[in-house]
Every structure is written in C-alpha cells, then in structure tokens.
Amino acid sequence: MGLFPSGNKRLPEWQLSLSPEEQKKRRQQEREARRSVTPRQKTTAGRSKRAGSEDSHASGSREASGSREASGSRGASGSGFLRDAAVAFGWAFADATVWCVAPEAWTTNVALRKPSRSGAITFVALAGSLTGGAFTYTVAKNSSKRESAGRLLRVPGVSEQTIRRAETEVKKYGAKTLASGLVEPVPYKAYARALGHNGTPMQEFLLWSAMARITPLTVLTTGVGVLSAVSRKAAPRLTRAAGPLALNAGWVAYYAWRLSGTGKR
C-alpha cells in the first residue's frame, strides 16, 4: 500500500457492500439498460426531426400556395382592368370617327360592375375620344367638305341637317360650340369635322374637346359607380342581377330614340 492515494475513482457504496460477482452483475445490468434506452431515444429524436421537417414543408407549401393564389388574383384583376380600358379607348375612338354609340354606354357598365374603376376608366375613354376627335379633325382639314361630309353621312344618326347645323354653330362660336354638345344631340364627330374645315387651331380644339367630353363621361360613369357601390351594400344580389338589365335597357331606349327621326336635328 503506497503513501499516496491511488488515482482510481471512488466506488459507489453499493459496490463496496457487494461481492465481486454481484458488482459484475450490477454493471452488466447497467450496460444493458443504457443500450436499451439509447435506441429508443434515437428513434424518438428521429421521429421528432422528421415530423418537424414535414410540418415545415407543409407550412412552406401552404405559404407558397397562398402566395400563388394572391398573385393570381392580382394578375386577374390587372388583366380585367386592361381589357376594360382597351375597350373603353377603342370605343371612344370609334365614336369620334365612325361609330354612333357613345363610350359612356361601356364606361357605365364597367362602373356598375367595378365601382372602383370609375375614375380610371373615365380618363381612358376621354383619351380615346380626344384621339378620335383629332383624327376626324385632321382628315377633314386635309380633304374637301364634300368628301368629309360623305364619310360622316355613313354613320347612323348623322344627317345632312346635322352637318349643316354643326357648320353653322362653328362659324358663329368657333371651338366654344363644342360645349353645346352637352345639351344638343349633335355628335362630337360632326363638330370635329366642322372645326377642321374652319381652320381652328388644334390646341384650341383639343382644349374645348376635353372640357366638353369629360363632363358627360364623369357625370354618367361616376354617378353609376356611386349608385352601384351604395346598392351593393343594401341589396347585393338584386344589384348584380337587375343592375345590368336596367342600365342597358336605358341605353337601348335612348339610342332607339336618338337614331330614329325623333332624336335627329
């Protein structure tokens, strides 16, 4: 026995009180217990890790799906507005050149369906009207009165009396006569032709055209949009079902009168 204590670890008390055979048996039991517990812990940890990975993957899938749905909704809304705007611009251009139905017939339908688009669709239609008016003005300025009158007479609702009236008012009031189109059933295109032959400056023509066309577009389109927004809150189903029928029945009745002999002047 040495003078200094050995470096061996101190044995537990139960080992000191047991025989070597019992101590060996106890140590064997401990090793078996550790071997049996460790695999179960590893299995549980593996299962927890896989479950967490699956939850993370599912959450990511849901987020990606929600993002795709939101993006698709925004894309559909954007493409719907572009379609409405394209029709409004083309319709307004045609009305100022060769067509007989005002773009308000379309813009009010857009406002009825989507009140939030009332303002934007109004300015798109105004741009189409001014572009078409400038085209009619330029064609008339570079052609004879007979040629331009012949083209205009092909449009339903335009008569020789309509053309003469527009020419008379333009000679008397110049570009200001465009304001009379708000209360008189003389097409905008007839005034554009007369002003082109009258030699009115383009800038003056466009200024008075903008003031004359923005008024009916704004009043009708915004008015229908406001009524639609209010009625959708009070009676949404009735508005969706009866709104388009009532609005378009009104337009049909108006143009049936306008294009008949009663509405011509």
PDB file of C-alpha atoms in Angstrom:
ATOM      1  CA  MET A   1       0.000   0.000   0.000  1.00  0.00           C
ATOM      2  CA  GLY A   2       1.545   3.372  -1.051  1.00  0.00           C
ATOM      3  CA  LEU A   3       1.823   6.574   0.840  1.00  0.00           C
ATOM      4  CA  PHE A   4      -0.379   8.480  -1.599  1.00  0.00           C
ATOM      5  CA  PRO A   5      -3.949   7.617  -2.580  1.00  0.00           C
ATOM      6  CA  SER A   6      -4.359   5.951  -5.910  1.00  0.00           C
ATOM      7  CA  GLY A   7      -5.870   7.809  -8.851  1.00  0.00           C
ATOM      8  CA  ASN A   8      -8.793   5.356  -9.089  1.00  0.00           C
ATOM      9  CA  LYS A   9     -12.263   6.779  -8.853  1.00  0.00           C
ATOM     10  CA  ARG A  10     -14.144   6.271  -5.642  1.00  0.00           C
ATOM     11  CA  LEU A  11     -16.534   3.364  -5.916  1.00  0.00           C
ATOM     12  CA  PRO A  12     -20.221   3.733  -5.060  1.00  0.00           C
ATOM     13  CA  GLU A  13     -21.287   2.498  -1.698  1.00  0.00           C
ATOM     14  CA  TRP A  14     -23.374  -0.317  -3.156  1.00  0.00           C
ATOM     15  CA  GLN A  15     -20.266  -1.681  -4.853  1.00  0.00           C
ATOM     16  CA  LEU A  16     -18.350  -1.658  -1.600  1.00  0.00           C
ATOM     17  CA  SER A  17     -21.015  -3.750   0.095  1.00  0.00           C
ATOM     18  CA  LEU A  18     -21.381  -6.310  -2.686  1.00  0.00           C
ATOM     19  CA  SER A  19     -19.289  -9.234  -3.614  1.00  0.00           C
ATOM     20  CA  PRO A  20     -17.282  -9.125  -6.855  1.00  0.00           C
ATOM     21  CA  GLU A  21     -19.859 -11.364  -8.535  1.00  0.00           C
ATOM     22  CA  GLU A  22     -22.716  -9.067  -7.540  1.00  0.00           C
ATOM     23  CA  GLN A  23     -20.800  -6.000  -8.637  1.00  0.00           C
ATOM     24  CA  LYS A  24     -20.148  -7.576 -12.027  1.00  0.00           C
ATOM     25  CA  LYS A  25     -23.812  -8.471 -12.334  1.00  0.00           C
ATOM     26  CA  ARG A  26     -24.889  -4.913 -11.476  1.00  0.00           C
ATOM     27  CA  ARG A  27     -22.518  -3.391 -14.031  1.00  0.00           C
ATOM     28  CA  GLN A  28     -23.814  -5.756 -16.680  1.00  0.00           C
ATOM     29  CA  GLN A  29     -27.396  -4.676 -15.917  1.00  0.00           C
ATOM     30  CA  GLU A  30     -26.420  -1.004 -16.199  1.00  0.00           C
ATOM     31  CA  ARG A  31     -24.805  -1.571 -19.604  1.00  0.00           C
ATOM     32  CA  GLU A  32     -27.860  -3.416 -20.871  1.00  0.00           C
ATOM     33  CA  ALA A  33     -30.129  -0.651 -19.568  1.00  0.00           C
ATOM     34  CA  ARG A  34     -28.061   2.021 -21.393  1.00  0.00           C
ATOM     35  CA  ARG A  35     -28.111   0.017 -24.617  1.00  0.00           C
ATOM     36  CA  SER A  36     -31.887  -0.467 -24.423  1.00  0.00           C
ATOM     37  CA  VAL A  37     -32.647   3.223 -23.640  1.00  0.00           C
ATOM     38  CA  THR A  38     -30.347   4.818 -26.251  1.00  0.00           C
ATOM     39  CA  PRO A  39     -32.042   3.315 -29.361  1.00  0.00           C
ATOM     40  CA  ARG A  40     -35.451   4.445 -28.119  1.00  0.00           C
ATOM     41  CA  GLN A  41     -34.127   7.982 -27.604  1.00  0.00           C
ATOM     42  CA  LYS A  42     -32.586   7.991 -31.070  1.00  0.00           C
ATOM     43  CA  THR A  43     -35.823   6.744 -32.605  1.00  0.00           C
ATOM     44  CA  THR A  44     -37.873   9.418 -30.799  1.00  0.00           C
ATOM     45  CA  ALA A  45     -35.430  12.135 -31.831  1.00  0.00           C
ATOM     46  CA  GLY A  46     -35.546  10.913 -35.435  1.00  0.00           C
ATOM     47  CA  ARG A  47     -39.306  10.895 -35.440  1.00  0.00           C
ATOM     48  CA  SER A  48     -39.426  14.421 -33.954  1.00  0.00           C
ATOM     49  CA  LYS A  49     -36.975  15.657 -36.583  1.00  0.00           C
ATOM     50  CA  ARG A  50     -38.958  14.088 -39.432  1.00  0.00           C
ATOM     51  CA  ALA A  51     -42.223  15.491 -38.032  1.00  0.00           C
ATOM     52  CA  GLY A  52     -40.682  18.955 -37.777  1.00  0.00           C
ATOM     53  CA  SER A  53     -39.387  18.687 -41.332  1.00  0.00           C
ATOM     54  CA  GLU A  54     -42.806  17.587 -42.591  1.00  0.00           C
ATOM     55  CA  ASP A  55     -44.529  20.437 -40.705  1.00  0.00           C
ATOM     56  CA  SER A  56     -42.033  22.920 -42.119  1.00  0.00           C
ATOM     57  CA  HIS A  57     -42.556  21.564 -45.622  1.00  0.00           C
ATOM     58  CA  ALA A  58     -46.348  21.692 -45.242  1.00  0.00           C
ATOM     59  CA  SER A  59     -46.181  25.233 -43.892  1.00  0.00           C
ATOM     60  CA  GLY A  60     -43.946  26.275 -46.769  1.00  0.00           C
ATOM     61  CA  SER A  61     -46.324  24.648 -49.231  1.00  0.00           C
ATOM     62  CA  ARG A  62     -49.302  26.489 -47.720  1.00  0.00           C
ATOM     63  CA  GLU A  63     -47.435  29.797 -47.826  1.00  0.00           C
ATOM     64  CA  ALA A  64     -46.381  29.208 -51.436  1.00  0.00           C
ATOM     65  CA  SER A  65     -49.923  28.223 -52.381  1.00  0.00           C
ATOM     66  CA  GLY A  66     -51.335  31.333 -50.690  1.00  0.00           C
ATOM     67  CA  SER A  67     -48.764  33.488 -52.459  1.00  0.00           C
ATOM     68  CA  ARG A  68     -49.656  31.956 -55.817  1.00  0.00           C
ATOM     69  CA  GLU A  69     -53.360  32.480 -55.189  1.00  0.00           C
ATOM     70  CA  ALA A  70     -52.839  36.123 -54.195  1.00  0.00           C
ATOM     71  CA  SER A  71     -50.588  36.691 -57.200  1.00  0.00           C
ATOM     72  CA  GLY A  72     -53.144  35.054 -59.478  1.00  0.00           C
ATOM     73  CA  SER A  73     -55.915  37.223 -58.053  1.00  0.00           C
ATOM     74  CA  ARG A  74     -53.882  40.392 -58.603  1.00  0.00           C
ATOM     75  CA  GLY A  75     -52.992  39.243 -62.120  1.00  0.00           C
ATOM     76  CA  ALA A  76     -56.631  38.510 -62.961  1.00  0.00           C
ATOM     77  CA  SER A  77     -57.691  41.902 -61.623  1.00  0.00           C
ATOM     78  CA  GLY A  78     -54.971  43.657 -63.604  1.00  0.00           C
ATOM     79  CA  SER A  79     -55.816  41.847 -66.824  1.00  0.00           C
ATOM     80  CA  GLY A  80     -59.521  42.634 -66.277  1.00  0.00           C
ATOM     81  CA  PHE A  81     -58.792  46.358 -65.995  1.00  0.00           C
ATOM     82  CA  LEU A  82     -56.578  46.281 -69.090  1.00  0.00           C
ATOM     83  CA  ARG A  83     -59.404  44.678 -71.047  1.00  0.00           C
ATOM     84  CA  ASP A  84     -61.928  47.250 -69.798  1.00  0.00           C
ATOM     85  CA  ALA A  85     -59.506  50.082 -70.586  1.00  0.00           C
ATOM     86  CA  ALA A  86     -58.753  48.779 -74.074  1.00  0.00           C
ATOM     87  CA  VAL A  87     -62.458  48.513 -74.896  1.00  0.00           C
ATOM     88  CA  ALA A  88     -63.116  52.000 -73.467  1.00  0.00           C
ATOM     89  CA  PHE A  89     -60.328  53.592 -75.515  1.00  0.00           C
ATOM     90  CA  GLY A  90     -61.280  51.791 -78.728  1.00  0.00           C
ATOM     91  CA  TRP A  91     -64.986  52.512 -78.250  1.00  0.00           C
ATOM     92  CA  ALA A  92     -64.362  56.212 -77.617  1.00  0.00           C
ATOM     93  CA  PHE A  93     -62.070  56.468 -80.641  1.00  0.00           C
ATOM     94  CA  ALA A  94     -64.666  54.787 -82.833  1.00  0.00           C
ATOM     95  CA  ASP A  95     -67.426  57.072 -81.532  1.00  0.00           C
ATOM     96  CA  ALA A  96     -65.361  60.117 -82.526  1.00  0.00           C
ATOM     97  CA  THR A  97     -64.798  58.749 -86.042  1.00  0.00           C
ATOM     98  CA  VAL A  98     -67.198  56.138 -87.466  1.00  0.00           C
ATOM     99  CA  TRP A  99     -69.413  54.797 -84.643  1.00  0.00           C
ATOM    100  CA  CYS A 100     -72.760  56.049 -83.353  1.00  0.00           C
ATOM    101  CA  VAL A 101     -72.878  54.901 -79.713  1.00  0.00           C
ATOM    102  CA  ALA A 102     -71.055  56.963 -77.082  1.00  0.00           C
ATOM    103  CA  PRO A 103     -68.391  55.301 -74.881  1.00  0.00           C
ATOM    104  CA  GLU A 104     -70.498  56.108 -71.822  1.00  0.00           C
ATOM    105  CA  ALA A 105     -72.538  53.009 -72.692  1.00  0.00           C
ATOM    106  CA  TRP A 106     -69.416  50.955 -71.877  1.00  0.00           C
ATOM    107  CA  THR A 107     -67.894  53.007 -69.053  1.00  0.00           C
ATOM    108  CA  THR A 108     -71.158  52.960 -67.071  1.00  0.00           C
ATOM    109  CA  ASN A 109     -71.258  49.170 -67.361  1.00  0.00           C
ATOM    110  CA  VAL A 110     -67.697  48.989 -66.029  1.00  0.00           C
ATOM    111  CA  ALA A 111     -68.615  51.319 -63.142  1.00  0.00           C
ATOM    112  CA  LEU A 112     -71.674  49.207 -62.362  1.00  0.00           C
ATOM    113  CA  ARG A 113     -69.580  46.052 -62.193  1.00  0.00           C
ATOM    114  CA  LYS A 114     -66.478  47.592 -60.574  1.00  0.00           C
ATOM    115  CA  PRO A 115     -67.218  50.967 -58.922  1.00  0.00           C
ATOM    116  CA  SER A 116     -63.545  51.400 -58.019  1.00  0.00           C
ATOM    117  CA  ARG A 117     -62.646  51.643 -61.717  1.00  0.00           C
ATOM    118  CA  SER A 118     -64.977  54.585 -62.434  1.00  0.00           C
ATOM    119  CA  GLY A 119     -62.337  57.302 -62.326  1.00  0.00           C
ATOM    120  CA  ALA A 120     -59.633  55.476 -64.269  1.00  0.00           C
ATOM    121  CA  ILE A 121     -61.971  54.226 -66.984  1.00  0.00           C
ATOM    122  CA  THR A 122     -63.358  57.765 -67.424  1.00  0.00           C
ATOM    123  CA  PHE A 123     -59.932  59.188 -68.282  1.00  0.00           C
ATOM    124  CA  VAL A 124     -59.114  56.278 -70.580  1.00  0.00           C
ATOM    125  CA  ALA A 125     -62.327  56.935 -72.523  1.00  0.00           C
ATOM    126  CA  LEU A 126     -61.510  60.657 -72.611  1.00  0.00           C
ATOM    127  CA  ALA A 127     -58.122  59.865 -74.143  1.00  0.00           C
ATOM    128  CA  GLY A 128     -59.826  57.718 -76.790  1.00  0.00           C
ATOM    129  CA  SER A 129     -62.329  60.491 -77.591  1.00  0.00           C
ATOM    130  CA  LEU A 130     -59.617  63.127 -77.977  1.00  0.00           C
ATOM    131  CA  THR A 131     -57.527  60.833 -80.170  1.00  0.00           C
ATOM    132  CA  GLY A 132     -60.506  60.038 -82.391  1.00  0.00           C
ATOM    133  CA  GLY A 133     -61.565  63.693 -82.497  1.00  0.00           C
ATOM    134  CA  ALA A 134     -58.058  64.756 -83.537  1.00  0.00           C
ATOM    135  CA  PHE A 135     -58.148  62.111 -86.274  1.00  0.00           C
ATOM    136  CA  THR A 136     -61.514  63.354 -87.629  1.00  0.00           C
ATOM    137  CA  TYR A 137     -60.322  66.958 -87.381  1.00  0.00           C
ATOM    138  CA  THR A 138     -57.106  66.173 -89.323  1.00  0.00           C
ATOM    139  CA  VAL A 139     -58.853  64.143 -92.028  1.00  0.00           C
ATOM    140  CA  ALA A 140     -61.405  66.918 -92.552  1.00  0.00           C
ATOM    141  CA  LYS A 141     -58.697  69.582 -92.681  1.00  0.00           C
ATOM    142  CA  ASN A 142     -56.880  67.682 -95.429  1.00  0.00           C
ATOM    143  CA  SER A 143     -59.918  66.826 -97.558  1.00  0.00           C
ATOM    144  CA  SER A 144     -62.774  68.627 -99.244  1.00  0.00           C
ATOM    145  CA  LYS A 145     -66.057  69.341 -97.480  1.00  0.00           C
ATOM    146  CA  ARG A 146     -67.890  67.015 -99.820  1.00  0.00           C
ATOM    147  CA  GLU A 147     -65.537  64.112 -99.115  1.00  0.00           C
ATOM    148  CA  SER A 148     -65.639  64.538 -95.344  1.00  0.00           C
ATOM    149  CA  ALA A 149     -69.425  65.002 -95.379  1.00  0.00           C
ATOM    150  CA  GLY A 150     -69.842  61.821 -97.436  1.00  0.00           C
ATOM    151  CA  ARG A 151     -67.826  59.827 -94.898  1.00  0.00           C
ATOM    152  CA  LEU A 152     -69.781  61.293 -91.998  1.00  0.00           C
ATOM    153  CA  LEU A 153     -73.156  60.569 -93.585  1.00  0.00           C
ATOM    154  CA  ARG A 154     -72.366  56.844 -93.495  1.00  0.00           C
ATOM    155  CA  VAL A 155     -72.583  56.947 -89.690  1.00  0.00           C
ATOM    156  CA  PRO A 156     -76.067  56.096 -88.322  1.00  0.00           C
ATOM    157  CA  GLY A 157     -77.718  59.092 -86.696  1.00  0.00           C
ATOM    158  CA  VAL A 158     -75.905  61.697 -88.822  1.00  0.00           C
ATOM    159  CA  SER A 159     -77.916  63.542 -91.469  1.00  0.00           C
ATOM    160  CA  GLU A 160     -77.225  66.453 -93.793  1.00  0.00           C
ATOM    161  CA  GLN A 161     -79.163  68.645 -91.382  1.00  0.00           C
ATOM    162  CA  THR A 162     -76.824  67.567 -88.566  1.00  0.00           C
ATOM    163  CA  ILE A 163     -73.771  68.529 -90.633  1.00  0.00           C
ATOM    164  CA  ARG A 164     -75.197  71.909 -91.622  1.00  0.00           C
ATOM    165  CA  ARG A 165     -76.115  72.702 -88.023  1.00  0.00           C
ATOM    166  CA  ALA A 166     -72.612  71.868 -86.809  1.00  0.00           C
ATOM    167  CA  GLU A 167     -71.066  74.058 -89.545  1.00  0.00           C
ATOM    168  CA  THR A 168     -73.354  76.993 -88.702  1.00  0.00           C
ATOM    169  CA  GLU A 169     -72.577  76.861 -84.978  1.00  0.00           C
ATOM    170  CA  VAL A 170     -68.832  76.544 -85.598  1.00  0.00           C
ATOM    171  CA  LYS A 171     -68.809  79.615 -87.841  1.00  0.00           C
ATOM    172  CA  LYS A 172     -70.619  81.570 -85.137  1.00  0.00           C
ATOM    173  CA  TYR A 173     -68.901  80.376 -81.944  1.00  0.00           C
ATOM    174  CA  GLY A 174     -65.745  78.572 -83.041  1.00  0.00           C
ATOM    175  CA  ALA A 175     -64.408  75.836 -80.735  1.00  0.00           C
ATOM    176  CA  LYS A 176     -66.710  77.002 -77.935  1.00  0.00           C
ATOM    177  CA  THR A 177     -69.598  75.393 -79.793  1.00  0.00           C
ATOM    178  CA  LEU A 178     -68.341  72.010 -78.533  1.00  0.00           C
ATOM    179  CA  ALA A 179     -69.947  72.875 -75.197  1.00  0.00           C
ATOM    180  CA  SER A 180     -73.378  72.847 -76.857  1.00  0.00           C
ATOM    181  CA  GLY A 181     -72.952  69.132 -77.481  1.00  0.00           C
ATOM    182  CA  LEU A 182     -73.811  68.589 -73.822  1.00  0.00           C
ATOM    183  CA  VAL A 183     -77.440  69.546 -74.399  1.00  0.00           C
ATOM    184  CA  GLU A 184     -77.915  69.115 -78.159  1.00  0.00           C
ATOM    185  CA  PRO A 185     -77.973  65.764 -79.993  1.00  0.00           C
ATOM    186  CA  VAL A 186     -75.184  66.756 -82.400  1.00  0.00           C
ATOM    187  CA  PRO A 187     -72.394  64.142 -82.470  1.00  0.00           C
ATOM    188  CA  TYR A 188     -68.919  65.180 -81.385  1.00  0.00           C
ATOM    189  CA  LYS A 189     -67.519  63.938 -84.689  1.00  0.00           C
ATOM    190  CA  ALA A 190     -69.694  66.456 -86.598  1.00  0.00           C
ATOM    191  CA  TYR A 191     -68.190  69.328 -84.621  1.00  0.00           C
ATOM    192  CA  ALA A 192     -64.668  67.920 -85.089  1.00  0.00           C
ATOM    193  CA  ARG A 193     -65.167  67.854 -88.864  1.00  0.00           C
ATOM    194  CA  ALA A 194     -66.574  71.392 -88.955  1.00  0.00           C
ATOM    195  CA  LEU A 195     -63.741  72.763 -86.804  1.00  0.00           C
ATOM    196  CA  GLY A 196     -61.178  71.086 -89.050  1.00  0.00           C
ATOM    197  CA  HIS A 197     -62.612  72.823 -92.100  1.00  0.00           C
ATOM    198  CA  ASN A 198     -62.944  76.087 -90.158  1.00  0.00           C
ATOM    199  CA  GLY A 199     -59.191  76.229 -89.536  1.00  0.00           C
ATOM    200  CA  THR A 200     -59.446  76.228 -85.736  1.00  0.00           C
ATOM    201  CA  PRO A 201     -56.013  75.623 -84.108  1.00  0.00           C
ATOM    202  CA  MET A 202     -55.505  72.066 -82.900  1.00  0.00           C
ATOM    203  CA  GLN A 203     -54.622  73.168 -79.355  1.00  0.00           C
ATOM    204  CA  GLU A 204     -57.857  75.120 -79.023  1.00  0.00           C
ATOM    205  CA  PHE A 205     -59.845  72.241 -80.481  1.00  0.00           C
ATOM    206  CA  LEU A 206     -58.358  69.722 -78.024  1.00  0.00           C
ATOM    207  CA  LEU A 207     -58.856  72.046 -75.030  1.00  0.00           C
ATOM    208  CA  TRP A 208     -62.547  72.546 -75.704  1.00  0.00           C
ATOM    209  CA  SER A 209     -62.936  68.882 -76.667  1.00  0.00           C
ATOM    210  CA  ALA A 210     -61.528  67.806 -73.307  1.00  0.00           C
ATOM    211  CA  MET A 211     -63.883  70.099 -71.393  1.00  0.00           C
ATOM    212  CA  ALA A 212     -66.869  69.015 -73.471  1.00  0.00           C
ATOM    213  CA  ARG A 213     -66.208  65.264 -73.275  1.00  0.00           C
ATOM    214  CA  ILE A 214     -65.075  64.977 -69.663  1.00  0.00           C
ATOM    215  CA  THR A 215     -68.370  66.309 -68.332  1.00  0.00           C
ATOM    216  CA  PRO A 216     -70.768  63.595 -69.593  1.00  0.00           C
ATOM    217  CA  LEU A 217     -68.169  60.879 -69.044  1.00  0.00           C
ATOM    218  CA  THR A 218     -67.610  61.894 -65.423  1.00  0.00           C
ATOM    219  CA  VAL A 219     -71.248  62.557 -64.542  1.00  0.00           C
ATOM    220  CA  LEU A 220     -72.590  59.319 -66.005  1.00  0.00           C
ATOM    221  CA  THR A 221     -69.711  56.952 -65.159  1.00  0.00           C
ATOM    222  CA  THR A 222     -69.055  58.217 -61.637  1.00  0.00           C
ATOM    223  CA  GLY A 223     -72.775  58.520 -60.949  1.00  0.00           C
ATOM    224  CA  VAL A 224     -73.394  54.888 -61.863  1.00  0.00           C
ATOM    225  CA  GLY A 225     -70.335  53.858 -59.830  1.00  0.00           C
ATOM    226  CA  VAL A 226     -71.622  55.610 -56.702  1.00  0.00           C
ATOM    227  CA  LEU A 227     -75.116  54.170 -57.106  1.00  0.00           C
ATOM    228  CA  SER A 228     -73.660  50.704 -57.647  1.00  0.00           C
ATOM    229  CA  ALA A 229     -71.482  50.935 -54.518  1.00  0.00           C
ATOM    230  CA  VAL A 230     -74.453  52.030 -52.393  1.00  0.00           C
ATOM    231  CA  SER A 231     -76.897  49.473 -53.794  1.00  0.00           C
ATOM    232  CA  ARG A 232     -74.369  46.644 -53.450  1.00  0.00           C
ATOM    233  CA  LYS A 233     -74.310  47.237 -49.701  1.00  0.00           C
ATOM    234  CA  ALA A 234     -78.096  47.440 -49.439  1.00  0.00           C
ATOM    235  CA  ALA A 235     -79.099  44.704 -51.898  1.00  0.00           C
ATOM    236  CA  PRO A 236     -76.059  42.979 -53.452  1.00  0.00           C
ATOM    237  CA  ARG A 237     -77.926  40.147 -55.178  1.00  0.00           C
ATOM    238  CA  LEU A 238     -80.549  42.440 -56.664  1.00  0.00           C
ATOM    239  CA  THR A 239     -77.857  44.834 -57.883  1.00  0.00           C
ATOM    240  CA  ARG A 240     -75.875  42.081 -59.616  1.00  0.00           C
ATOM    241  CA  ALA A 241     -78.984  40.616 -61.232  1.00  0.00           C
ATOM    242  CA  ALA A 242     -81.100  43.638 -62.129  1.00  0.00           C
ATOM    243  CA  GLY A 243     -78.457  46.381 -62.404  1.00  0.00           C
ATOM    244  CA  PRO A 244     -77.064  45.456 -65.844  1.00  0.00           C
ATOM    245  CA  LEU A 245     -80.560  44.832 -67.235  1.00  0.00           C
ATOM    246  CA  ALA A 246     -81.872  48.222 -66.102  1.00  0.00           C
ATOM    247  CA  LEU A 247     -78.775  50.122 -67.238  1.00  0.00           C
ATOM    248  CA  ASN A 248     -78.591  48.593 -70.707  1.00  0.00           C
ATOM    249  CA  ALA A 249     -82.352  48.830 -71.197  1.00  0.00           C
ATOM    250  CA  GLY A 250     -81.957  52.561 -70.620  1.00  0.00           C
ATOM    251  CA  TRP A 251     -79.175  52.802 -73.195  1.00  0.00           C
ATOM    252  CA  VAL A 252     -81.172  50.828 -75.752  1.00  0.00           C
ATOM    253  CA  ALA A 253     -84.202  53.079 -75.255  1.00  0.00           C
ATOM    254  CA  TYR A 254     -82.072  56.220 -75.559  1.00  0.00           C
ATOM    255  CA  TYR A 255     -80.411  55.186 -78.815  1.00  0.00           C
ATOM    256  CA  ALA A 256     -83.651  53.862 -80.256  1.00  0.00           C
ATOM    257  CA  TRP A 257     -84.944  57.427 -79.838  1.00  0.00           C
ATOM    258  CA  ARG A 258     -81.651  59.063 -80.868  1.00  0.00           C
ATOM    259  CA  LEU A 259     -81.219  57.099 -84.084  1.00  0.00           C
ATOM    260  CA  SER A 260     -84.847  57.429 -85.072  1.00  0.00           C
ATOM    261  CA  GLY A 261     -86.191  60.545 -86.767  1.00  0.00           C
ATOM    262  CA  THR A 262     -87.356  61.882 -83.379  1.00  0.00           C
ATOM    263  CA  GLY A 263     -83.882  62.351 -81.955  1.00  0.00           C
ATOM    264  CA  LYS A 264     -82.269  63.912 -85.032  1.00  0.00           C
ATOM    265  CA  ARG A 265     -81.877  67.587 -85.665  1.00  0.00           C
TER     266      ARG A 265
END
